[in-house]
Structures are given as C-alpha cells and as structure tokens.
Amino acid sequence: MRLLTWNINGVKTLPKYHPWNTLASFDEILQKLEADIICFQAVSSSRRTQATPPSFDAFISLPVKKTGYSGVATYTKSSVVVPLKAEEGLTGLLQPKLPLSEEERISKPGAYPPRLLDDDAEGAEGEDELDFDDLDSEGRTLVLDFGLFVLINTYSPNVGDTPARLAYKMAYHKLLSVRVKGLIEKERRQVIVVGDVNACAAVIDHCEGDLMVRKGREEGMEGEAGFWGEEYRRWLKDWVKEDGGTMVDVVRKFWPGRKGMYTCWNTKINARETNYGTRIDYVLCTPGLLPWIKAGDTLPSIKGSDHCPVFVDFHDKITNPDGSVTKLRDALGMGPRDEVEEPKERDPPRLCARFWDEFSGKQTSLAQFFGGGKGKVSSSTALSSTPTPPSTVTSTPTPTPASATSTPTESHVTMAQSDPPSITTPNTVLASTTAAKRKFVPEPANSTKKAKVKEKKSKAGQPSIASFFAKPSASASTSKSKQAGEPSSPQGHSNSAVDREMDVDGHDREDEDHKLALQLSQEYSPQFNLSSSQSSVASSSNGSGDGKRKDKAKDAWTSLLAPTQPPTCRVHNEPAKEYTVNKPGPNKGKKFFICSRPVGPGYDKGKSERLREHVDPQYRCDFFKWSSDVRREQGQGKGALNEKP
C-alpha cells in the first residue's frame, strides 16, 4: 500500500500540466498517481469539484468563510482501504450539520486540545489562549482513523508578511502537536502526519541553509544558530529530533545525508530548473509504525504544482517478535484478499463526500428544480385538458404554412396566435391579460430608424486607431447634450439630421487604420499619391530634401514598431530577459529586464540582502532596468546616429 501527499496548489491547475492534461477525468488522475491513500493540500476549489471519483472515497475540508482558499482532501481507494472514522479539524468542535455521535468520533472528549489545554492551564500561566474556532475555520486538517493508525492530513499556514499571521501559524502548530499528543498519550494510538508544514526540519532541507549558517557565524552566532532564528523551524526540529522527538521524519530516515531533496520551488523565478528549493512537505509517523514502512521518497519529476509529491510504501505483512505474522489488510480491518474468501465490504464514514446532500439525492439541483420530474403533469397541461364551456373558449384562426414563414413580423404574430385556449375564470383573466402584454406585436413604421441605430451600435465594437486622433464628431456632442437635458431640434428637422448622421457614421470602418497610416506617411511624402511617372518628376524637381524627409519617416515608423532590443547585464554581458509586473499596485502591467541566468544558491539578491563575498557569479546577477528606460535610451541612440552627417 502506498500513501502519498502533495500540495497541488489548486485542483484546477493539474489539468494544465502533462500528463494530467491527457486524462479524461479526475478519477484517472488519481489512478495515475498509483497510490492507495492520496492526501492533497491547497485544494482551493468549490464544494462540488472532484468530490465523487468512482474508484475512491473522498474526504474534503474547505474553509468556513473564504471560498477558493486553502482546503485539504484525502482520497482512499475503496478496493484497498476504507477508513473507520473521519472528522474535520483538530479541535473536535468542527461538526457537520448533523453532529457526529460519540461512536463516530475518533477520540474521547478528553483527548481533544480544548480539554487538554484546560487541564494544563495551571502550568501555562502567561500564555495567550487559542481561538479554536478560528484555527479550524480555514479548512486545513482532515483526521481519518484506519485502525492501525490515525492519519492527519494537514496544511500548515504560511508565515505571511505580518506578525499576526506568524502568531496564527505558531498557534496552529501548537494545536497540531497537542492533538497528536492526546492521541498518543491518552489513547495509545499510532499517528501519521502528512502534508505541507511550511517549515524546514534541518539545515540540509533549505537551498541556502549553509549560507544562513555562514552569515550567522560571521555575525557572532555559534553553530547553526543563523538558520534556527525562526521560531517555527525550532518547533519542527524539536518535534522530529532523533533523541526524544515525538515524530519521525520517515523520508529523511531512509535518506539521512541526501542533499537537494527538496519538495517546493518558487516557480516565479524558475527555481525548479536549478533545484533551488526547500523541503517543507513531510510524512511523519510515531516510532511504533516504522516496522510497517518499507520505503519513502520524493517525486520531483512529477509536475503540476510548485510542490512535488512525497510518498511512503507499506509492507504487505510483518513478522512480530513472537514469530507470528500480521497482514496489513487485517490490521486495517479490510479482511482477506484472495480467491477463497471475499473481502469485507463496509461503507465509509458519514463525512465522506458521497453522503453530502447534493450527492446523496437529498438536495435537488437548480436544473431539477426548474425542469420538473418525468411523468408529472404540469399545471398548464391540466388546465388545457379540462373541458370548458363553448362560450368561454376564444377561437383563433390557424395560420397557413405560407404565412408562418413569410416575414419575421408574421412569425411573431403566429406565435401569439398558437397559444392554447384559456379559461376565463376570475383567476385566469389576470393571467391572460399579463400574457397578452408579453406577446410580440408588429413593429411601428419608424422601426427602420431604430434598426439603423442598433446596427450602428453593433458595428461600433472596438474603436479604431483613427478614433483616438480624430476630433469629436458633432453627433457625439449632440447625444451628450440630449442626455444632459438640452432642448432638441424641432421634429421636422430631427429625423433628417438623424438620417444624415446614420449615413456618415454608420459606414464600414475596416480601412480607417490604413487611411491613418497613409495620412501619416503623406506628412513626410506629399508625392506619395502620385503616379509613378509623376512621382519621379516630383522627386527630381524637389531634390534631396524630400528624400531625407522620407528616410526620416521610415526611421520613425521602424523605431515605433520594432520590438525593444534586450540590454545586456553588466556581470555576464548576456542579453537580459523581459518580465511583466503582475503584483497589484502602481507598477502593475509595466515591463522590466533582469538577468536571464537562473537562480541558485548565492545568486545576487542585491547588496541589502546578500553580502558580496556570498555571491556566486554563476547564477543570476542583480541587473534590473525598466523596459521604458531601455526604449528611451535606444531611441536617443538612434537619434544621435541619425543626426550624424
């Protein structure tokens, strides 16, 4: 059996990568991962998305308030393993609409953090109280009980840019460690914690860990103190340390000295290209589960996110100290799996997505609400089938096929005439009156003018280049004055004025850009529209003056339309690469050039962030220049060259 964890950075991003974009369904994506228990973090999806794959049981926790943010999901292959119990959150306070019973809950009330922290309150004086509801409101944890172990799928908060977010992260870490402590000490359970912890457990887990240690020593710190300055790193180091730690870092246990075993890269700076990353995704377990675990590793070759998957494999069976053999399926409560005996079948816990109202048939969809069920007689049908007295039925002549297809106006009339007969009761008189108001009627004689106005608006579309340089038309000022409430012209003249306006502005604009280009060219070359013979005579008579103006116009057009040539960075003397600012702010949309080399340990972040002796010149330098400055400099250079005799 394989257990896999992966921060997918949004479930909708997977189909944008190969090979996921070649698969027809989300169930096929899960099958392609070749794992039996799949834990996703940063799902960032709505409630209905990827909730019921046929081959898996889905357990999903989403934020209570924020939609499309955070979220975790655990998928278990129903043919291999089915959890015994499941719940959201770490506190035990987050419950479905119908709260879980004591038999459905994973732990007893005394093993949840609220009760444990209350018991330890006397020895924790001066500490801030945790906001349990807030910590469980972002959809960051799913807890599943498999019998052999309790699985916690977690997505730890990022440190953020504010002290408040750092405090939230540390409070979440404390809540997680207390929940695990309650399972181990109060209930004697084995625990597996998987997911994105957003922290490094060792110096070797960070691409610049050695540089941080080196910088700390230069500042007078001892040992690795330069790396352990962050509180959340110290928390994780103490949690997984070999001597006295609560949990075991399984993958590092199998690869103790392996460098570059990263799981997360900054895709904005193409850090994955040079493996400039960090290891913040883990599979942690209690020491008692180590005999069951056969292997563990990262899968950096699998793309689809800024993280890569991490997995562990379990033995199918183990030999106990007394010589007896225990099979994994028996330990998981799944029963035998052979041809002699059929495996046991059981339903997943009630938290499974298939039991949600929208998937279990308890909640109808919007289409079903308006569509109506099959076999039901609608009210309109019942009314039309009821016998009515002859005096109350309004007869309507049936149109001929020729009249039904002659003109659009006649077709509207036909629709009005083909309505079923109605009953003139007090309740239906009002309904028939309202229906009559909704019927199509022939358009008035002046509808041609309205059609022209609509045609003019539809043809306007995207304005052309010429419209930006032309003076405001009289029609625009007239329309503005009418909207402002100014008196209009007499009716006898208004219709003709509107008609003239239609004739002028309603024409096809497909050649206006071309006309503008000709106009600009003619400013430098008056003889442009002349014939070839006339042009040659004019050019010979005008001399070289017009030729210079012509060359100047050509250079102006070339400079305007030519792409910006990339400058060269100062350190490597190589062409820089252009990027666009996407961050909201005053510079959003502006373009800039930076060094084209990839990032790596010791790349130049600038003098304020990187000491000169720590810079590695083989990676990106600190070259930066706005594209507008580059174009201005190139334009000045061309102007200087053109001014030379």
PDB file of N, CA and C in Angstrom, residues 109-150:
ATOM      1  N   PRO A 109     -13.757  12.816  24.430  1.00  0.00           N
ATOM      2  CA  PRO A 109     -13.672  14.272  24.663  1.00  0.00           C
ATOM      3  C   PRO A 109     -12.399  14.700  25.367  1.00  0.00           C
ATOM      4  N   GLY A 110     -11.862  13.879  26.250  1.00  0.00           N
ATOM      5  CA  GLY A 110     -10.675  14.284  26.991  1.00  0.00           C
ATOM      6  C   GLY A 110      -9.398  14.271  26.191  1.00  0.00           C
ATOM      7  N   ALA A 111      -9.424  13.749  24.949  1.00  0.00           N
ATOM      8  CA  ALA A 111      -8.204  13.675  24.135  1.00  0.00           C
ATOM      9  C   ALA A 111      -8.104  14.794  23.115  1.00  0.00           C
ATOM     10  N   TYR A 112      -9.067  15.707  23.092  1.00  0.00           N
ATOM     11  CA  TYR A 112      -9.023  16.821  22.147  1.00  0.00           C
ATOM     12  C   TYR A 112      -8.323  18.018  22.792  1.00  0.00           C
ATOM     13  N   PRO A 113      -7.715  18.894  21.988  1.00  0.00           N
ATOM     14  CA  PRO A 113      -6.942  20.025  22.529  1.00  0.00           C
ATOM     15  C   PRO A 113      -7.682  20.920  23.512  1.00  0.00           C
ATOM     16  N   PRO A 114      -8.950  21.272  23.299  1.00  0.00           N
ATOM     17  CA  PRO A 114      -9.585  22.166  24.287  1.00  0.00           C
ATOM     18  C   PRO A 114      -9.542  21.625  25.708  1.00  0.00           C
ATOM     19  N   ARG A 115      -9.828  20.328  25.856  1.00  0.00           N
ATOM     20  CA  ARG A 115      -9.805  19.744  27.193  1.00  0.00           C
ATOM     21  C   ARG A 115      -8.370  19.587  27.701  1.00  0.00           C
ATOM     22  N   LEU A 116      -7.450  19.194  26.826  1.00  0.00           N
ATOM     23  CA  LEU A 116      -6.055  19.016  27.240  1.00  0.00           C
ATOM     24  C   LEU A 116      -5.432  20.334  27.669  1.00  0.00           C
ATOM     25  N   LEU A 117      -5.714  21.397  26.922  1.00  0.00           N
ATOM     26  CA  LEU A 117      -5.142  22.697  27.276  1.00  0.00           C
ATOM     27  C   LEU A 117      -5.768  23.253  28.541  1.00  0.00           C
ATOM     28  N   ASP A 118      -7.022  22.943  28.793  1.00  0.00           N
ATOM     29  CA  ASP A 118      -7.648  23.367  30.051  1.00  0.00           C
ATOM     30  C   ASP A 118      -7.006  22.656  31.236  1.00  0.00           C
ATOM     31  N   ASP A 119      -6.672  21.382  31.065  1.00  0.00           N
ATOM     32  CA  ASP A 119      -6.032  20.636  32.141  1.00  0.00           C
ATOM     33  C   ASP A 119      -4.635  21.154  32.446  1.00  0.00           C
ATOM     34  N   ASP A 120      -3.964  21.672  31.409  1.00  0.00           N
ATOM     35  CA  ASP A 120      -2.602  22.187  31.588  1.00  0.00           C
ATOM     36  C   ASP A 120      -2.565  23.686  31.817  1.00  0.00           C
ATOM     37  N   ALA A 121      -3.711  24.311  32.029  1.00  0.00           N
ATOM     38  CA  ALA A 121      -3.760  25.774  32.143  1.00  0.00           C
ATOM     39  C   ALA A 121      -2.994  26.278  33.350  1.00  0.00           C
ATOM     40  N   GLU A 122      -2.950  25.488  34.423  1.00  0.00           N
ATOM     41  CA  GLU A 122      -2.261  25.946  35.631  1.00  0.00           C
ATOM     42  C   GLU A 122      -0.765  26.073  35.396  1.00  0.00           C
ATOM     43  N   GLY A 123      -0.221  25.188  34.577  1.00  0.00           N
ATOM     44  CA  GLY A 123       1.221  25.259  34.325  1.00  0.00           C
ATOM     45  C   GLY A 123       1.584  26.089  33.130  1.00  0.00           C
ATOM     46  N   ALA A 124       0.625  26.764  32.523  1.00  0.00           N
ATOM     47  CA  ALA A 124       0.882  27.574  31.325  1.00  0.00           C
ATOM     48  C   ALA A 124       0.435  29.003  31.542  1.00  0.00           C
ATOM     49  N   GLU A 125       0.723  29.558  32.714  1.00  0.00           N
ATOM     50  CA  GLU A 125       0.309  30.926  33.012  1.00  0.00           C
ATOM     51  C   GLU A 125       1.078  31.911  32.140  1.00  0.00           C
ATOM     52  N   GLY A 126       0.385  32.907  31.696  1.00  0.00           N
ATOM     53  CA  GLY A 126       1.010  33.935  30.863  1.00  0.00           C
ATOM     54  C   GLY A 126       0.877  33.665  29.377  1.00  0.00           C
ATOM     55  N   GLU A 127       0.458  32.461  28.965  1.00  0.00           N
ATOM     56  CA  GLU A 127       0.295  32.155  27.558  1.00  0.00           C
ATOM     57  C   GLU A 127      -1.072  32.622  27.070  1.00  0.00           C
ATOM     58  N   ASP A 128      -1.093  33.065  25.821  1.00  0.00           N
ATOM     59  CA  ASP A 128      -2.348  33.521  25.228  1.00  0.00           C
ATOM     60  C   ASP A 128      -3.253  32.325  24.939  1.00  0.00           C
ATOM     61  N   GLU A 129      -4.538  32.512  25.156  1.00  0.00           N
ATOM     62  CA  GLU A 129      -5.485  31.454  24.858  1.00  0.00           C
ATOM     63  C   GLU A 129      -5.675  31.334  23.345  1.00  0.00           C
ATOM     64  N   LEU A 130      -5.884  30.097  22.893  1.00  0.00           N
ATOM     65  CA  LEU A 130      -6.057  29.841  21.471  1.00  0.00           C
ATOM     66  C   LEU A 130      -7.511  30.044  21.077  1.00  0.00           C
ATOM     67  N   ASP A 131      -7.710  30.616  19.896  1.00  0.00           N
ATOM     68  CA  ASP A 131      -9.045  30.769  19.326  1.00  0.00           C
ATOM     69  C   ASP A 131      -9.325  29.515  18.507  1.00  0.00           C
ATOM     70  N   PHE A 132      -9.942  28.512  19.112  1.00  0.00           N
ATOM     71  CA  PHE A 132     -10.116  27.214  18.469  1.00  0.00           C
ATOM     72  C   PHE A 132     -10.977  27.312  17.218  1.00  0.00           C
ATOM     73  N   ASP A 133     -12.044  28.078  17.274  1.00  0.00           N
ATOM     74  CA  ASP A 133     -12.915  28.196  16.112  1.00  0.00           C
ATOM     75  C   ASP A 133     -12.187  28.823  14.931  1.00  0.00           C
ATOM     76  N   ASP A 134     -11.365  29.821  15.195  1.00  0.00           N
ATOM     77  CA  ASP A 134     -10.627  30.485  14.125  1.00  0.00           C
ATOM     78  C   ASP A 134      -9.573  29.556  13.529  1.00  0.00           C
ATOM     79  N   LEU A 135      -8.892  28.790  14.358  1.00  0.00           N
ATOM     80  CA  LEU A 135      -7.841  27.903  13.873  1.00  0.00           C
ATOM     81  C   LEU A 135      -8.392  26.755  13.034  1.00  0.00           C
ATOM     82  N   ASP A 136      -9.643  26.388  13.254  1.00  0.00           N
ATOM     83  CA  ASP A 136     -10.260  25.313  12.480  1.00  0.00           C
ATOM     84  C   ASP A 136     -11.132  25.832  11.340  1.00  0.00           C
ATOM     85  N   SER A 137     -11.102  27.134  11.073  1.00  0.00           N
ATOM     86  CA  SER A 137     -12.039  27.717  10.104  1.00  0.00           C
ATOM     87  C   SER A 137     -11.488  27.789   8.688  1.00  0.00           C
ATOM     88  N   GLU A 138     -10.217  27.479   8.480  1.00  0.00           N
ATOM     89  CA  GLU A 138      -9.609  27.652   7.161  1.00  0.00           C
ATOM     90  C   GLU A 138      -9.487  26.349   6.378  1.00  0.00           C
ATOM     91  N   GLY A 139     -10.104  25.279   6.850  1.00  0.00           N
ATOM     92  CA  GLY A 139     -10.072  24.018   6.114  1.00  0.00           C
ATOM     93  C   GLY A 139      -8.675  23.463   5.937  1.00  0.00           C
ATOM     94  N   ARG A 140      -7.941  23.309   7.037  1.00  0.00           N
ATOM     95  CA  ARG A 140      -6.539  22.914   6.961  1.00  0.00           C
ATOM     96  C   ARG A 140      -6.266  21.496   7.481  1.00  0.00           C
ATOM     97  N   THR A 141      -7.247  20.788   7.967  1.00  0.00           N
ATOM     98  CA  THR A 141      -6.968  19.492   8.579  1.00  0.00           C
ATOM     99  C   THR A 141      -8.094  18.505   8.338  1.00  0.00           C
ATOM    100  N   LEU A 142      -7.718  17.276   8.019  1.00  0.00           N
ATOM    101  CA  LEU A 142      -8.619  16.126   7.988  1.00  0.00           C
ATOM    102  C   LEU A 142      -7.983  15.016   8.821  1.00  0.00           C
ATOM    103  N   VAL A 143      -8.767  14.365   9.660  1.00  0.00           N
ATOM    104  CA  VAL A 143      -8.279  13.284  10.512  1.00  0.00           C
ATOM    105  C   VAL A 143      -9.079  12.029  10.187  1.00  0.00           C
ATOM    106  N   LEU A 144      -8.394  10.954   9.797  1.00  0.00           N
ATOM    107  CA  LEU A 144      -9.025   9.684   9.447  1.00  0.00           C
ATOM    108  C   LEU A 144      -8.445   8.569  10.304  1.00  0.00           C
ATOM    109  N   ASP A 145      -9.303   7.695  10.773  1.00  0.00           N
ATOM    110  CA  ASP A 145      -8.898   6.558  11.602  1.00  0.00           C
ATOM    111  C   ASP A 145      -8.941   5.294  10.748  1.00  0.00           C
ATOM    112  N   PHE A 146      -7.772   4.639  10.574  1.00  0.00           N
ATOM    113  CA  PHE A 146      -7.668   3.408   9.795  1.00  0.00           C
ATOM    114  C   PHE A 146      -7.474   2.172  10.673  1.00  0.00           C
ATOM    115  N   GLY A 147      -7.616   2.330  11.952  1.00  0.00           N
ATOM    116  CA  GLY A 147      -7.429   1.201  12.855  1.00  0.00           C
ATOM    117  C   GLY A 147      -5.979   1.019  13.246  1.00  0.00           C
ATOM    118  N   LEU A 148      -5.125   0.727  12.278  1.00  0.00           N
ATOM    119  CA  LEU A 148      -3.695   0.581  12.544  1.00  0.00           C
ATOM    120  C   LEU A 148      -3.070   1.909  12.957  1.00  0.00           C
ATOM    121  N   PHE A 149      -3.563   2.994  12.390  1.00  0.00           N
ATOM    122  CA  PHE A 149      -3.023   4.324  12.696  1.00  0.00           C
ATOM    123  C   PHE A 149      -4.112   5.359  12.453  1.00  0.00           C
ATOM    124  N   VAL A 150      -3.880   6.538  13.007  1.00  0.00           N
ATOM    125  CA  VAL A 150      -4.713   7.716  12.753  1.00  0.00           C
ATOM    126  C   VAL A 150      -3.928   8.630  11.817  1.00  0.00           C
TER     127      VAL A 150
END
